[in-house]
Amino acid sequence: MRQILINLLGNAVKFTRSGQVPLRVDYAREMARFEIADTGPGMDAAELQRVFEPFERGTAAGGNATSGTGLGLTIARLLTGLMGGELTVHSTPGVGTTFTVRLYLPELHAGASPRPRDAEQRVAGYAGPRLRLLVVDNEEADRRLLVDRLAPLGFTLLQAASGEAALALLRSARVDALFLDLAMPGIDGWTTLRRLREAGLSDAPAAIVSANAFDKGLDNDLDITAADFLVKPVRMRELLAWLQRRLQLQWLEQPPEADAAPRPPAPAHTLPP
């Protein structure tokens, strides 16, 4: 976050010969909004389309002698995306430019006792009958991330590379929970979930897995709350917390000093798109 703001503030100062460079911060419902404005030369629509390309804004200044920004804006946008956020820009020629960063930043309560960083690594399994989970995502790497984390805990993982494949699988298989990507070719995650609910294929709890943290605020008619959204890359702690809450699981932990001997993963099956 610091590097993003340093790059954006440095860019704003560079293009402001006089005036001010305000930084405004808003925070509500775990969504943070940072706004950095300048009173520089501004950019037209054509220049805005190229502003995040390397070395572009130096030529966008329309005769301004200030040198280009190098990779600063490019890196800021990349880092924002990796954090699941959004970086946008608005500019008016002759008036100035405003960059806005929006990020999902969970609130930390003062005085709360944080869990040890490796607490989730001590989870060795769960009590009770074995459960079956379905991961629906067109990206194999994203499916494998969930499979590799959950199969060693004793879950049976089923995989579907598309919404259509998920619907076909659920016509003959029962699952205890679903993980659905939103942005998939063909039918997206919302449509997949809506169709399987309407067809009575499964009433299992569903988590929406998305690369965009702002999807948490989307309204829907499927009783999916913000707590049912997991932002890519999914953190193990959040994954375990969701499963525990929605499936009423009791985790079994190995002692901190126990040897972490590798265990054979549970089977994982993939349906093609």
PDB file of C-alpha atoms in Angstrom:
ATOM      1  CA  MET A   1       0.000   0.000   0.000  1.00  0.00           C
ATOM      2  CA  ARG A   2       2.807   2.391   0.890  1.00  0.00           C
ATOM      3  CA  GLN A   3       4.511   1.849  -2.482  1.00  0.00           C
ATOM      4  CA  ILE A   4       1.265   2.539  -4.333  1.00  0.00           C
ATOM      5  CA  LEU A   5       0.770   5.853  -2.534  1.00  0.00           C
ATOM      6  CA  ILE A   6       4.434   6.854  -2.923  1.00  0.00           C
ATOM      7  CA  ASN A   7       4.234   6.299  -6.681  1.00  0.00           C
ATOM      8  CA  LEU A   8       0.960   8.199  -7.070  1.00  0.00           C
ATOM      9  CA  LEU A   9       1.996  11.104  -4.840  1.00  0.00           C
ATOM     10  CA  GLY A  10       5.377  11.348  -6.562  1.00  0.00           C
ATOM     11  CA  ASN A  11       3.638  11.453  -9.916  1.00  0.00           C
ATOM     12  CA  ALA A  12       1.224  14.166  -8.746  1.00  0.00           C
ATOM     13  CA  VAL A  13       3.992  16.356  -7.314  1.00  0.00           C
ATOM     14  CA  LYS A  14       6.041  16.000 -10.486  1.00  0.00           C
ATOM     15  CA  PHE A  15       3.223  17.385 -12.628  1.00  0.00           C
ATOM     16  CA  THR A  16       2.129  20.180 -10.261  1.00  0.00           C
ATOM     17  CA  ARG A  17       4.150  23.381 -10.829  1.00  0.00           C
ATOM     18  CA  SER A  18       1.965  25.340  -8.415  1.00  0.00           C
ATOM     19  CA  GLY A  19      -1.053  24.700  -6.246  1.00  0.00           C
ATOM     20  CA  GLN A  20      -1.521  21.669  -4.028  1.00  0.00           C
ATOM     21  CA  VAL A  21      -1.573  17.870  -4.035  1.00  0.00           C
ATOM     22  CA  PRO A  22      -4.267  16.706  -1.597  1.00  0.00           C
ATOM     23  CA  LEU A  23      -4.512  13.099  -0.407  1.00  0.00           C
ATOM     24  CA  ARG A  24      -8.019  12.178   0.734  1.00  0.00           C
ATOM     25  CA  VAL A  25      -8.824   8.938   2.550  1.00  0.00           C
ATOM     26  CA  ASP A  26     -12.256   7.431   3.188  1.00  0.00           C
ATOM     27  CA  TYR A  27     -13.021   4.149   4.955  1.00  0.00           C
ATOM     28  CA  ALA A  28     -16.408   2.465   5.327  1.00  0.00           C
ATOM     29  CA  ARG A  29     -17.562  -1.158   5.496  1.00  0.00           C
ATOM     30  CA  GLU A  30     -13.973  -2.384   5.208  1.00  0.00           C
ATOM     31  CA  MET A  31     -13.551  -0.539   1.893  1.00  0.00           C
ATOM     32  CA  ALA A  32     -10.755   2.039   1.763  1.00  0.00           C
ATOM     33  CA  ARG A  33     -10.651   4.810  -0.823  1.00  0.00           C
ATOM     34  CA  PHE A  34      -7.525   6.902  -1.470  1.00  0.00           C
ATOM     35  CA  GLU A  35      -7.754   9.918  -3.775  1.00  0.00           C
ATOM     36  CA  ILE A  36      -4.663  11.810  -4.996  1.00  0.00           C
ATOM     37  CA  ALA A  37      -5.227  14.936  -7.094  1.00  0.00           C
ATOM     38  CA  ASP A  38      -2.885  17.313  -8.890  1.00  0.00           C
ATOM     39  CA  THR A  39      -3.276  20.653 -10.642  1.00  0.00           C
ATOM     40  CA  GLY A  40      -1.022  19.723 -13.538  1.00  0.00           C
ATOM     41  CA  PRO A  41      -1.667  19.952 -17.283  1.00  0.00           C
ATOM     42  CA  GLY A  42      -4.253  17.169 -17.313  1.00  0.00           C
ATOM     43  CA  MET A  43      -4.832  14.623 -20.080  1.00  0.00           C
ATOM     44  CA  ASP A  44      -7.327  14.102 -22.859  1.00  0.00           C
ATOM     45  CA  ALA A  45      -9.187  10.848 -23.566  1.00  0.00           C
ATOM     46  CA  ALA A  46      -6.494   9.455 -25.868  1.00  0.00           C
ATOM     47  CA  GLU A  47      -3.761  10.097 -23.315  1.00  0.00           C
ATOM     48  CA  LEU A  48      -5.823   8.535 -20.522  1.00  0.00           C
ATOM     49  CA  GLN A  49      -5.971   5.264 -22.434  1.00  0.00           C
ATOM     50  CA  ARG A  50      -2.165   5.049 -22.328  1.00  0.00           C
ATOM     51  CA  VAL A  51      -1.462   6.530 -18.903  1.00  0.00           C
ATOM     52  CA  PHE A  52      -0.658   3.199 -17.221  1.00  0.00           C
ATOM     53  CA  GLU A  53       1.740   2.122 -19.964  1.00  0.00           C
ATOM     54  CA  PRO A  54       5.454   2.510 -19.135  1.00  0.00           C
ATOM     55  CA  PHE A  55       6.939   5.999 -19.716  1.00  0.00           C
ATOM     56  CA  GLU A  56       3.701   7.346 -21.180  1.00  0.00           C
ATOM     57  CA  ARG A  57       2.713  10.321 -19.087  1.00  0.00           C
ATOM     58  CA  GLY A  58       5.810  12.313 -19.967  1.00  0.00           C
ATOM     59  CA  THR A  59       4.507  12.657 -23.527  1.00  0.00           C
ATOM     60  CA  ALA A  60       0.952  13.143 -22.297  1.00  0.00           C
ATOM     61  CA  ALA A  61       1.783  16.434 -20.652  1.00  0.00           C
ATOM     62  CA  GLY A  62       1.342  18.333 -23.876  1.00  0.00           C
ATOM     63  CA  GLY A  63       4.591  20.236 -23.975  1.00  0.00           C
ATOM     64  CA  ASN A  64       5.315  20.143 -20.270  1.00  0.00           C
ATOM     65  CA  ALA A  65       9.043  19.893 -19.814  1.00  0.00           C
ATOM     66  CA  THR A  66       8.721  17.489 -16.900  1.00  0.00           C
ATOM     67  CA  SER A  67      10.208  14.104 -17.614  1.00  0.00           C
ATOM     68  CA  GLY A  68       8.125  10.955 -17.790  1.00  0.00           C
ATOM     69  CA  THR A  69       7.022   8.933 -14.790  1.00  0.00           C
ATOM     70  CA  GLY A  70       8.828   5.772 -15.865  1.00  0.00           C
ATOM     71  CA  LEU A  71       7.215   2.702 -14.363  1.00  0.00           C
ATOM     72  CA  GLY A  72       5.614   4.400 -11.355  1.00  0.00           C
ATOM     73  CA  LEU A  73       2.009   4.329 -12.529  1.00  0.00           C
ATOM     74  CA  THR A  74       2.443   0.926 -14.141  1.00  0.00           C
ATOM     75  CA  ILE A  75       3.714  -0.535 -10.871  1.00  0.00           C
ATOM     76  CA  ALA A  76       0.989   1.198  -8.847  1.00  0.00           C
ATOM     77  CA  ARG A  77      -1.703  -0.356 -10.999  1.00  0.00           C
ATOM     78  CA  LEU A  78      -0.055  -3.784 -10.875  1.00  0.00           C
ATOM     79  CA  LEU A  79       0.250  -3.700  -7.069  1.00  0.00           C
ATOM     80  CA  THR A  80      -3.341  -2.540  -6.697  1.00  0.00           C
ATOM     81  CA  GLY A  81      -4.533  -5.415  -8.851  1.00  0.00           C
ATOM     82  CA  LEU A  82      -2.484  -7.939  -6.887  1.00  0.00           C
ATOM     83  CA  MET A  83      -4.205  -6.707  -3.718  1.00  0.00           C
ATOM     84  CA  GLY A  84      -7.597  -7.243  -5.318  1.00  0.00           C
ATOM     85  CA  GLY A  85      -8.210  -3.516  -5.658  1.00  0.00           C
ATOM     86  CA  GLU A  86      -8.977  -0.966  -8.330  1.00  0.00           C
ATOM     87  CA  LEU A  87      -6.987   2.035  -9.587  1.00  0.00           C
ATOM     88  CA  THR A  88      -8.863   4.560 -11.722  1.00  0.00           C
ATOM     89  CA  VAL A  89      -7.993   7.963 -13.155  1.00  0.00           C
ATOM     90  CA  HIS A  90     -10.004  11.046 -14.091  1.00  0.00           C
ATOM     91  CA  SER A  91      -8.425  14.009 -15.850  1.00  0.00           C
ATOM     92  CA  THR A  92      -9.411  17.317 -17.405  1.00  0.00           C
ATOM     93  CA  PRO A  93      -6.948  19.090 -19.743  1.00  0.00           C
ATOM     94  CA  GLY A  94      -5.766  22.337 -18.205  1.00  0.00           C
ATOM     95  CA  VAL A  95      -7.290  21.501 -14.809  1.00  0.00           C
ATOM     96  CA  GLY A  96      -5.525  18.444 -13.439  1.00  0.00           C
ATOM     97  CA  THR A  97      -5.686  14.720 -12.786  1.00  0.00           C
ATOM     98  CA  THR A  98      -7.106  12.607  -9.977  1.00  0.00           C
ATOM     99  CA  PHE A  99      -6.103   9.004  -9.259  1.00  0.00           C
ATOM    100  CA  THR A 100      -8.385   6.913  -7.042  1.00  0.00           C
ATOM    101  CA  VAL A 101      -7.402   3.660  -5.317  1.00  0.00           C
ATOM    102  CA  ARG A 102     -10.088   1.406  -3.844  1.00  0.00           C
ATOM    103  CA  LEU A 103      -9.076  -1.548  -1.682  1.00  0.00           C
ATOM    104  CA  TYR A 104     -10.764  -4.040   0.601  1.00  0.00           C
ATOM    105  CA  LEU A 105      -8.948  -3.630   3.942  1.00  0.00           C
ATOM    106  CA  PRO A 106     -10.425  -5.613   6.862  1.00  0.00           C
ATOM    107  CA  GLU A 107     -10.638  -3.705  10.112  1.00  0.00           C
ATOM    108  CA  LEU A 108      -8.215  -4.596  12.908  1.00  0.00           C
ATOM    109  CA  HIS A 109      -9.516  -4.009  16.421  1.00  0.00           C
ATOM    110  CA  ALA A 110      -7.103  -2.572  18.972  1.00  0.00           C
ATOM    111  CA  GLY A 111      -6.378  -4.913  21.828  1.00  0.00           C
ATOM    112  CA  ALA A 112      -7.466  -8.028  19.962  1.00  0.00           C
ATOM    113  CA  SER A 113      -5.164 -10.969  20.413  1.00  0.00           C
ATOM    114  CA  PRO A 114      -4.055 -12.073  16.945  1.00  0.00           C
ATOM    115  CA  ARG A 115      -3.672 -15.740  16.248  1.00  0.00           C
ATOM    116  CA  PRO A 116      -0.138 -16.938  15.647  1.00  0.00           C
ATOM    117  CA  ARG A 117       0.864 -16.586  12.040  1.00  0.00           C
ATOM    118  CA  ASP A 118       1.219 -20.348  11.637  1.00  0.00           C
ATOM    119  CA  ALA A 119      -2.005 -21.283  13.482  1.00  0.00           C
ATOM    120  CA  GLU A 120      -3.734 -22.429  10.303  1.00  0.00           C
ATOM    121  CA  GLN A 121      -0.713 -24.575   9.481  1.00  0.00           C
ATOM    122  CA  ARG A 122      -1.437 -26.680  12.557  1.00  0.00           C
ATOM    123  CA  VAL A 123      -4.847 -27.753  11.245  1.00  0.00           C
ATOM    124  CA  ALA A 124      -4.497 -31.427  10.371  1.00  0.00           C
ATOM    125  CA  GLY A 125      -8.109 -32.311   9.569  1.00  0.00           C
ATOM    126  CA  TYR A 126     -11.639 -32.126  10.921  1.00  0.00           C
ATOM    127  CA  ALA A 127     -13.911 -34.249  13.087  1.00  0.00           C
ATOM    128  CA  GLY A 128     -16.884 -36.116  11.691  1.00  0.00           C
ATOM    129  CA  PRO A 129     -17.884 -37.668   8.357  1.00  0.00           C
ATOM    130  CA  ARG A 130     -15.783 -36.956   5.279  1.00  0.00           C
ATOM    131  CA  LEU A 131     -17.082 -34.053   3.190  1.00  0.00           C
ATOM    132  CA  ARG A 132     -17.078 -33.384  -0.544  1.00  0.00           C
ATOM    133  CA  LEU A 133     -16.348 -29.943  -2.000  1.00  0.00           C
ATOM    134  CA  LEU A 134     -16.817 -28.657  -5.554  1.00  0.00           C
ATOM    135  CA  VAL A 135     -14.464 -26.033  -7.016  1.00  0.00           C
ATOM    136  CA  VAL A 136     -15.764 -24.279 -10.146  1.00  0.00           C
ATOM    137  CA  ASP A 137     -13.212 -22.118 -11.971  1.00  0.00           C
ATOM    138  CA  ASN A 138     -12.038 -21.933 -15.576  1.00  0.00           C
ATOM    139  CA  GLU A 139      -8.458 -21.304 -14.413  1.00  0.00           C
ATOM    140  CA  GLU A 140      -6.689 -24.553 -13.540  1.00  0.00           C
ATOM    141  CA  ALA A 141      -4.136 -22.770 -11.327  1.00  0.00           C
ATOM    142  CA  ASP A 142      -6.900 -21.289  -9.172  1.00  0.00           C
ATOM    143  CA  ARG A 143      -8.623 -24.657  -8.846  1.00  0.00           C
ATOM    144  CA  ARG A 144      -5.367 -26.347  -7.897  1.00  0.00           C
ATOM    145  CA  LEU A 145      -4.700 -23.756  -5.201  1.00  0.00           C
ATOM    146  CA  LEU A 146      -7.873 -24.752  -3.357  1.00  0.00           C
ATOM    147  CA  VAL A 147      -7.397 -28.464  -4.033  1.00  0.00           C
ATOM    148  CA  ASP A 148      -3.809 -28.458  -2.787  1.00  0.00           C
ATOM    149  CA  ARG A 149      -4.836 -26.695   0.422  1.00  0.00           C
ATOM    150  CA  LEU A 150      -7.974 -28.660   1.250  1.00  0.00           C
ATOM    151  CA  ALA A 151      -7.331 -32.206   0.039  1.00  0.00           C
ATOM    152  CA  PRO A 152      -4.630 -32.870   2.692  1.00  0.00           C
ATOM    153  CA  LEU A 153      -7.209 -32.044   5.382  1.00  0.00           C
ATOM    154  CA  GLY A 154      -9.393 -34.981   4.371  1.00  0.00           C
ATOM    155  CA  PHE A 155     -11.856 -33.321   1.995  1.00  0.00           C
ATOM    156  CA  THR A 156     -12.753 -34.951  -1.304  1.00  0.00           C
ATOM    157  CA  LEU A 157     -12.391 -32.317  -4.009  1.00  0.00           C
ATOM    158  CA  LEU A 158     -14.392 -32.274  -7.232  1.00  0.00           C
ATOM    159  CA  GLN A 159     -13.470 -29.776  -9.935  1.00  0.00           C
ATOM    160  CA  ALA A 160     -15.372 -28.227 -12.822  1.00  0.00           C
ATOM    161  CA  ALA A 161     -13.748 -25.965 -15.402  1.00  0.00           C
ATOM    162  CA  SER A 162     -16.997 -24.178 -16.330  1.00  0.00           C
ATOM    163  CA  GLY A 163     -20.479 -23.465 -15.081  1.00  0.00           C
ATOM    164  CA  GLU A 164     -21.944 -25.935 -17.558  1.00  0.00           C
ATOM    165  CA  ALA A 165     -19.631 -28.683 -16.298  1.00  0.00           C
ATOM    166  CA  ALA A 166     -20.618 -27.910 -12.714  1.00  0.00           C
ATOM    167  CA  LEU A 167     -24.318 -28.280 -13.506  1.00  0.00           C
ATOM    168  CA  ALA A 168     -23.672 -31.579 -15.276  1.00  0.00           C
ATOM    169  CA  LEU A 169     -21.665 -32.897 -12.333  1.00  0.00           C
ATOM    170  CA  LEU A 170     -24.288 -31.922  -9.770  1.00  0.00           C
ATOM    171  CA  ARG A 171     -26.953 -33.893 -11.593  1.00  0.00           C
ATOM    172  CA  SER A 172     -25.244 -37.070 -10.413  1.00  0.00           C
ATOM    173  CA  ALA A 173     -23.123 -36.042  -7.427  1.00  0.00           C
ATOM    174  CA  ARG A 174     -23.861 -34.563  -4.028  1.00  0.00           C
ATOM    175  CA  VAL A 175     -21.509 -31.988  -2.519  1.00  0.00           C
ATOM    176  CA  ASP A 176     -21.352 -30.339   0.887  1.00  0.00           C
ATOM    177  CA  ALA A 177     -20.053 -26.938  -0.237  1.00  0.00           C
ATOM    178  CA  LEU A 178     -19.218 -25.081  -3.444  1.00  0.00           C
ATOM    179  CA  PHE A 179     -16.556 -22.564  -4.445  1.00  0.00           C
ATOM    180  CA  LEU A 180     -17.506 -20.599  -7.567  1.00  0.00           C
ATOM    181  CA  ASP A 181     -15.488 -18.135  -9.600  1.00  0.00           C
ATOM    182  CA  LEU A 182     -17.532 -15.196 -10.861  1.00  0.00           C
ATOM    183  CA  ALA A 183     -15.821 -14.376 -14.156  1.00  0.00           C
ATOM    184  CA  MET A 184     -16.009 -17.501 -16.314  1.00  0.00           C
ATOM    185  CA  PRO A 185     -16.621 -17.841 -20.054  1.00  0.00           C
ATOM    186  CA  GLY A 186     -20.031 -19.193 -20.936  1.00  0.00           C
ATOM    187  CA  ILE A 187     -22.219 -18.877 -17.866  1.00  0.00           C
ATOM    188  CA  ASP A 188     -20.681 -16.949 -14.991  1.00  0.00           C
ATOM    189  CA  GLY A 189     -20.688 -17.838 -11.319  1.00  0.00           C
ATOM    190  CA  TRP A 190     -23.924 -16.015 -10.522  1.00  0.00           C
ATOM    191  CA  THR A 191     -25.801 -17.722 -13.345  1.00  0.00           C
ATOM    192  CA  THR A 192     -24.353 -21.109 -12.419  1.00  0.00           C
ATOM    193  CA  LEU A 193     -25.444 -20.743  -8.807  1.00  0.00           C
ATOM    194  CA  ARG A 194     -28.876 -19.454  -9.770  1.00  0.00           C
ATOM    195  CA  ARG A 195     -29.499 -22.336 -12.171  1.00  0.00           C
ATOM    196  CA  LEU A 196     -28.382 -25.051  -9.776  1.00  0.00           C
ATOM    197  CA  ARG A 197     -30.589 -23.583  -7.038  1.00  0.00           C
ATOM    198  CA  GLU A 198     -33.609 -23.297  -9.324  1.00  0.00           C
ATOM    199  CA  ALA A 199     -33.129 -26.858 -10.590  1.00  0.00           C
ATOM    200  CA  GLY A 200     -32.789 -28.209  -7.064  1.00  0.00           C
ATOM    201  CA  LEU A 201     -29.376 -29.682  -7.848  1.00  0.00           C
ATOM    202  CA  SER A 202     -27.793 -28.512  -4.605  1.00  0.00           C
ATOM    203  CA  ASP A 203     -28.595 -26.387  -1.582  1.00  0.00           C
ATOM    204  CA  ALA A 204     -25.028 -26.645  -0.259  1.00  0.00           C
ATOM    205  CA  PRO A 205     -23.385 -23.475   1.075  1.00  0.00           C
ATOM    206  CA  ALA A 206     -21.601 -21.532  -1.665  1.00  0.00           C
ATOM    207  CA  ALA A 207     -18.580 -19.244  -1.515  1.00  0.00           C
ATOM    208  CA  ILE A 208     -17.894 -16.776  -4.306  1.00  0.00           C
ATOM    209  CA  VAL A 209     -14.191 -16.647  -5.178  1.00  0.00           C
ATOM    210  CA  SER A 210     -13.232 -13.484  -7.050  1.00  0.00           C
ATOM    211  CA  ALA A 211     -10.097 -11.562  -7.970  1.00  0.00           C
ATOM    212  CA  ASN A 212     -11.971  -8.292  -7.407  1.00  0.00           C
ATOM    213  CA  ALA A 213     -12.468  -7.363  -3.764  1.00  0.00           C
ATOM    214  CA  PHE A 214     -15.262  -4.960  -4.714  1.00  0.00           C
ATOM    215  CA  ASP A 215     -17.483  -7.875  -5.725  1.00  0.00           C
ATOM    216  CA  LYS A 216     -18.128  -8.181  -1.978  1.00  0.00           C
ATOM    217  CA  GLY A 217     -20.471  -5.233  -2.261  1.00  0.00           C
ATOM    218  CA  LEU A 218     -22.543  -6.621  -5.130  1.00  0.00           C
ATOM    219  CA  ASP A 219     -26.252  -7.089  -4.494  1.00  0.00           C
ATOM    220  CA  ASN A 220     -27.663 -10.497  -5.385  1.00  0.00           C
ATOM    221  CA  ASP A 221     -30.814 -12.542  -5.026  1.00  0.00           C
ATOM    222  CA  LEU A 222     -29.045 -15.710  -3.837  1.00  0.00           C
ATOM    223  CA  ASP A 223     -28.520 -14.886  -0.148  1.00  0.00           C
ATOM    224  CA  ILE A 224     -24.771 -14.546  -0.692  1.00  0.00           C
ATOM    225  CA  THR A 225     -23.407 -12.119   1.879  1.00  0.00           C
ATOM    226  CA  ALA A 226     -20.083 -10.284   1.985  1.00  0.00           C
ATOM    227  CA  ALA A 227     -18.863 -12.982   4.380  1.00  0.00           C
ATOM    228  CA  ASP A 228     -19.347 -15.561   1.607  1.00  0.00           C
ATOM    229  CA  PHE A 229     -16.817 -13.842  -0.682  1.00  0.00           C
ATOM    230  CA  LEU A 230     -13.196 -14.974  -0.800  1.00  0.00           C
ATOM    231  CA  VAL A 231     -10.707 -12.748  -2.605  1.00  0.00           C
ATOM    232  CA  LYS A 232      -8.019 -14.314  -4.791  1.00  0.00           C
ATOM    233  CA  PRO A 233      -5.412 -15.338  -3.935  1.00  0.00           C
ATOM    234  CA  VAL A 234      -7.417 -17.036  -1.189  1.00  0.00           C
ATOM    235  CA  ARG A 235      -5.769 -16.912   2.231  1.00  0.00           C
ATOM    236  CA  MET A 236      -5.774 -20.190   4.132  1.00  0.00           C
ATOM    237  CA  ARG A 237      -7.028 -18.524   7.304  1.00  0.00           C
ATOM    238  CA  GLU A 238     -10.072 -17.067   5.526  1.00  0.00           C
ATOM    239  CA  LEU A 239     -10.725 -20.355   3.755  1.00  0.00           C
ATOM    240  CA  LEU A 240     -10.735 -22.333   6.999  1.00  0.00           C
ATOM    241  CA  ALA A 241     -12.864 -19.716   8.739  1.00  0.00           C
ATOM    242  CA  TRP A 242     -15.512 -19.888   6.008  1.00  0.00           C
ATOM    243  CA  LEU A 243     -15.625 -23.697   6.061  1.00  0.00           C
ATOM    244  CA  GLN A 244     -15.830 -23.780   9.839  1.00  0.00           C
ATOM    245  CA  ARG A 245     -18.665 -21.274   9.917  1.00  0.00           C
ATOM    246  CA  ARG A 246     -20.740 -22.667   7.054  1.00  0.00           C
ATOM    247  CA  LEU A 247     -20.214 -26.388   7.735  1.00  0.00           C
ATOM    248  CA  GLN A 248     -19.995 -26.186  11.535  1.00  0.00           C
ATOM    249  CA  LEU A 249     -16.622 -27.929  11.496  1.00  0.00           C
ATOM    250  CA  GLN A 250     -14.392 -28.769  14.413  1.00  0.00           C
ATOM    251  CA  TRP A 251     -10.774 -28.567  13.304  1.00  0.00           C
ATOM    252  CA  LEU A 252      -8.261 -31.098  14.528  1.00  0.00           C
ATOM    253  CA  GLU A 253      -4.841 -29.556  15.165  1.00  0.00           C
ATOM    254  CA  GLN A 254      -1.470 -31.197  15.431  1.00  0.00           C
ATOM    255  CA  PRO A 255       0.790 -30.007  18.267  1.00  0.00           C
ATOM    256  CA  PRO A 256       3.246 -27.255  17.240  1.00  0.00           C
ATOM    257  CA  GLU A 257       6.172 -29.605  17.870  1.00  0.00           C
ATOM    258  CA  ALA A 258       4.698 -32.481  15.862  1.00  0.00           C
ATOM    259  CA  ASP A 259       6.514 -33.525  12.744  1.00  0.00           C
ATOM    260  CA  ALA A 260       4.789 -32.198   9.653  1.00  0.00           C
ATOM    261  CA  ALA A 261       5.023 -35.455   7.754  1.00  0.00           C
ATOM    262  CA  PRO A 262       3.484 -35.195   4.276  1.00  0.00           C
ATOM    263  CA  ARG A 263       0.199 -37.020   3.825  1.00  0.00           C
ATOM    264  CA  PRO A 264      -1.260 -38.379   0.604  1.00  0.00           C
ATOM    265  CA  PRO A 265      -3.895 -35.988  -0.707  1.00  0.00           C
ATOM    266  CA  ALA A 266      -7.514 -36.993  -1.067  1.00  0.00           C
ATOM    267  CA  PRO A 267      -8.665 -37.643  -4.631  1.00  0.00           C
ATOM    268  CA  ALA A 268      -9.553 -34.697  -6.824  1.00  0.00           C
ATOM    269  CA  HIS A 269     -11.563 -35.089  -9.997  1.00  0.00           C
ATOM    270  CA  THR A 270     -11.941 -32.554 -12.805  1.00  0.00           C
ATOM    271  CA  LEU A 271     -14.738 -32.215 -15.323  1.00  0.00           C
ATOM    272  CA  PRO A 272     -13.778 -30.561 -18.636  1.00  0.00           C
ATOM    273  CA  PRO A 273     -15.558 -27.392 -19.764  1.00  0.00           C
TER     274      PRO A 273
END
